[in-house]
Tab-separated table of N, CA and C in Angstrom:
chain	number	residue	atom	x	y	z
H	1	UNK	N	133.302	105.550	104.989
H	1	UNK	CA	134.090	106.332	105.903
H	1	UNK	C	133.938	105.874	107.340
H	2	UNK	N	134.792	106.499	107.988
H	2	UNK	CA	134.800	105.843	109.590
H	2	UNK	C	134.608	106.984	110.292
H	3	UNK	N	134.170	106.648	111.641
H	3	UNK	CA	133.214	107.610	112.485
H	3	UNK	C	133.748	107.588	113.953
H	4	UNK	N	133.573	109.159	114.232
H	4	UNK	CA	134.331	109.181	115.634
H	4	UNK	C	133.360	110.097	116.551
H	5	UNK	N	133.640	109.842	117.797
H	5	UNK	CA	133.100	110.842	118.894
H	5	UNK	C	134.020	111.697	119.222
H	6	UNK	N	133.531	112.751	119.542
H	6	UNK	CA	134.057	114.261	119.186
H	6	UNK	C	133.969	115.027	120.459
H	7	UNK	N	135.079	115.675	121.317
H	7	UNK	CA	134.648	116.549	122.156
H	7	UNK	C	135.400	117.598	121.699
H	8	UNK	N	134.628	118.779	121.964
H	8	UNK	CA	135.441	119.978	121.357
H	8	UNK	C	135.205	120.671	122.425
H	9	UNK	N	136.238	121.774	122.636
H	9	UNK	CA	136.338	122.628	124.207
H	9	UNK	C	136.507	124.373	122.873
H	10	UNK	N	135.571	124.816	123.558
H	10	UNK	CA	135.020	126.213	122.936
H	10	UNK	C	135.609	127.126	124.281
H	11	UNK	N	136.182	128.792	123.271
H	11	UNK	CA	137.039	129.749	124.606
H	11	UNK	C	136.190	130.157	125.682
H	12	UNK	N	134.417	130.095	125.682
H	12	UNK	CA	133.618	130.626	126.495
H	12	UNK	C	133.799	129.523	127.449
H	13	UNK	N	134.194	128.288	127.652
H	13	UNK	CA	134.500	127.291	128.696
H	13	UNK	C	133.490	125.774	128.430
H	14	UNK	N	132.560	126.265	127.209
H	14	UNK	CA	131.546	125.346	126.778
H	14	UNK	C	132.450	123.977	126.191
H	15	UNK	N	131.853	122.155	126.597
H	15	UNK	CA	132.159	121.652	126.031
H	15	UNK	C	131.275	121.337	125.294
H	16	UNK	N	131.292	120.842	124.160
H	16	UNK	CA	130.135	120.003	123.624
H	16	UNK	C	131.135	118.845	122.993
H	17	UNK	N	130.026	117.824	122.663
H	17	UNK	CA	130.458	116.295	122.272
H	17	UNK	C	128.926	116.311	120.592
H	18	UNK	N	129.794	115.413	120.122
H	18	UNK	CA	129.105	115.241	118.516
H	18	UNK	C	129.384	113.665	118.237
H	19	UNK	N	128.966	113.346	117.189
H	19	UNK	CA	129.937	112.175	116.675
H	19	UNK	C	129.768	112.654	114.816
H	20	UNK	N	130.900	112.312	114.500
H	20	UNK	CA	131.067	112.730	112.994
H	20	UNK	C	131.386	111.503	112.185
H	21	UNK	N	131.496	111.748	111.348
H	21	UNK	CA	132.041	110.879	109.749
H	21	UNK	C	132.932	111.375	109.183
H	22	UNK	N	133.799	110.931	109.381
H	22	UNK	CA	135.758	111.228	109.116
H	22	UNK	C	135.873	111.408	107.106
H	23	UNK	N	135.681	113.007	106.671
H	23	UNK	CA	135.839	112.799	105.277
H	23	UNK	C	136.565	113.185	104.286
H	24	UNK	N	138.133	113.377	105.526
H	24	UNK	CA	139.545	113.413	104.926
H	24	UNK	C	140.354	113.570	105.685
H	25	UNK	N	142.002	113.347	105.533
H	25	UNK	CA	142.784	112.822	106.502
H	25	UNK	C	143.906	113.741	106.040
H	26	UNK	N	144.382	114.838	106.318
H	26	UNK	CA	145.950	115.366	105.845
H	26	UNK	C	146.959	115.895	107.045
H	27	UNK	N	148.083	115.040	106.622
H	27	UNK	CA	148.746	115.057	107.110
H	27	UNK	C	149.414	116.707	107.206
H	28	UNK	N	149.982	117.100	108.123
H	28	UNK	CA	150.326	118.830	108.430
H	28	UNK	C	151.910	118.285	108.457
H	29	UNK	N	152.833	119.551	108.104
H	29	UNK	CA	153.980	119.231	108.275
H	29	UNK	C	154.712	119.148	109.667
H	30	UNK	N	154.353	119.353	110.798
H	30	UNK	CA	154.718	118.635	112.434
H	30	UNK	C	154.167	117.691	112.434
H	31	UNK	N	155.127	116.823	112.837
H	31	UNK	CA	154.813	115.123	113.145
H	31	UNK	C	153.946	115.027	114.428
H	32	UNK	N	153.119	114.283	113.761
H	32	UNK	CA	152.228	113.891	114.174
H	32	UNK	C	150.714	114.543	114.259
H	33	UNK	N	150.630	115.598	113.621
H	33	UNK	CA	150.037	116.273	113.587
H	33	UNK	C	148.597	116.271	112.117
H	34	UNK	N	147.342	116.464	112.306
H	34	UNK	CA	146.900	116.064	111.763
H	34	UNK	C	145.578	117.137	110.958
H	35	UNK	N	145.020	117.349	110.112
H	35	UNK	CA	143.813	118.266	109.831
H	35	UNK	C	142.520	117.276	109.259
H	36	UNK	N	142.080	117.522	110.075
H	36	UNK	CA	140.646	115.980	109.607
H	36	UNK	C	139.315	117.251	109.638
H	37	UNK	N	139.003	116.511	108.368
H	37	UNK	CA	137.678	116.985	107.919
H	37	UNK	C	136.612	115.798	108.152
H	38	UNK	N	135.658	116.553	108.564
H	38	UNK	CA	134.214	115.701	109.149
H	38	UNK	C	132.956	116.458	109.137
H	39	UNK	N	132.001	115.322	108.955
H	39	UNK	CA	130.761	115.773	108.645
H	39	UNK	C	129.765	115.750	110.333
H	40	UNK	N	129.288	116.220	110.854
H	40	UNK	CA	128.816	115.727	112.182
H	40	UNK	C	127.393	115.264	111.876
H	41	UNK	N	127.209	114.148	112.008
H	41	UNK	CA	125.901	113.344	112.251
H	41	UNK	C	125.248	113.410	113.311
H	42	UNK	N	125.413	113.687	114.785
H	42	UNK	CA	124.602	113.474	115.756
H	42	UNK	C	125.610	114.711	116.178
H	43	UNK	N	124.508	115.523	116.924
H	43	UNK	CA	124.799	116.738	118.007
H	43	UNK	C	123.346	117.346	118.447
H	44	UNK	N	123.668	117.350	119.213
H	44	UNK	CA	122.411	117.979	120.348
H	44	UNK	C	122.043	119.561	119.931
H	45	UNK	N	121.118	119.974	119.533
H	45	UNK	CA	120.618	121.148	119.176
H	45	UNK	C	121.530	122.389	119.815
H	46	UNK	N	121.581	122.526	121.372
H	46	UNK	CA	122.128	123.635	121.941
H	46	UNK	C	123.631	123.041	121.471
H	47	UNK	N	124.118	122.293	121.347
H	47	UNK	CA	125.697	121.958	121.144
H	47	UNK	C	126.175	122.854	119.508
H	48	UNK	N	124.774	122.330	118.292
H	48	UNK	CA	124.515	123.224	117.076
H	48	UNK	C	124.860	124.662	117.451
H	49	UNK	N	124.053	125.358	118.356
H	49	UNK	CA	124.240	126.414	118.217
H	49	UNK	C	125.421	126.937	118.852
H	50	UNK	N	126.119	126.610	119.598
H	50	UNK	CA	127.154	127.028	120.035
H	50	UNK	C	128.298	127.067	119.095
H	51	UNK	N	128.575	125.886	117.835
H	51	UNK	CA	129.203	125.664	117.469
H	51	UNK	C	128.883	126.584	116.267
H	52	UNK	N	127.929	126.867	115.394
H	52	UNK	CA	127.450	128.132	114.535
H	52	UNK	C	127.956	129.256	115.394
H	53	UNK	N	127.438	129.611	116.499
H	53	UNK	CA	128.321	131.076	117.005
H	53	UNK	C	129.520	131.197	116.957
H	54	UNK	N	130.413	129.925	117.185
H	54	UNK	CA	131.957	130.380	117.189
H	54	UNK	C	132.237	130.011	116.249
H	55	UNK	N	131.858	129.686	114.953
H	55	UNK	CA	132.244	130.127	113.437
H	55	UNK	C	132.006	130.820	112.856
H	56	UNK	N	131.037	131.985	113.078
H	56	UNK	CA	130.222	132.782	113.004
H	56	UNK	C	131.210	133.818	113.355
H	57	UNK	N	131.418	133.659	114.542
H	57	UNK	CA	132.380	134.622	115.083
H	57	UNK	C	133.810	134.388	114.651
H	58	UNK	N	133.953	133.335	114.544
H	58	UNK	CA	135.449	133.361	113.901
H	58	UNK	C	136.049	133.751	112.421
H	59	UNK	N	134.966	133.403	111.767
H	59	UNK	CA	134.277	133.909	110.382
H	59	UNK	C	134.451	135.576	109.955
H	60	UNK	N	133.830	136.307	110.865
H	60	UNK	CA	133.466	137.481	111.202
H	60	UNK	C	135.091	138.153	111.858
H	61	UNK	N	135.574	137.611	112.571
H	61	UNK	CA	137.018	138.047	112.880
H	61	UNK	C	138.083	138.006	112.179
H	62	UNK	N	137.679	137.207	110.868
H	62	UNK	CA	138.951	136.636	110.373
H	62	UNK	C	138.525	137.915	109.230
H	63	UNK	N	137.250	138.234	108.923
H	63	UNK	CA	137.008	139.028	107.421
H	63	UNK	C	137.614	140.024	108.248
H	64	UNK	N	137.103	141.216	109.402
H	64	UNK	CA	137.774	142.420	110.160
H	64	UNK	C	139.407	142.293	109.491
H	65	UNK	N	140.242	141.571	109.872
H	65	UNK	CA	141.559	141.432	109.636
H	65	UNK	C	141.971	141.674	108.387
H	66	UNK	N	141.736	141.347	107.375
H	66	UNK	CA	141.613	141.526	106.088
H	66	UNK	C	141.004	142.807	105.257
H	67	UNK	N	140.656	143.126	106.068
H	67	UNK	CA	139.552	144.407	105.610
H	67	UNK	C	141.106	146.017	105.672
């Protein structure tokens, strides 16, 4: 697989940067548009946790809705 550097911009204003391992590619129906699955290999501990809280939380928002 092939490997990319990663910046992701979180709603609290946090950026963090990773680098991952690219471990699927699907195409979305708007051109050009893309859904990539990845594994992250390198991230900085506090970058970890930020990124667990806002899945955590997004996780947690998405069950509320459903409920």
């Amino acid at each position: 697989g092939s490997f990319m550097n990663m910046k992701m911009k979180f709603p609290n204003g946090k950026d963090i940067r990773a680098k991952a391992k690219i471990l699927r590619v699907e195409s979305l129906s708007v051109k050009g548009k893309y859904l990539v699955g990845v594994e992250f290999v390198t991230m900085e501990a506090e970058n970890r946790d930020v990124l667990r809280k806002f899945i955590f939380n997004r996780s947690r928002d998405q069950y509320r809705k459903v409920r």
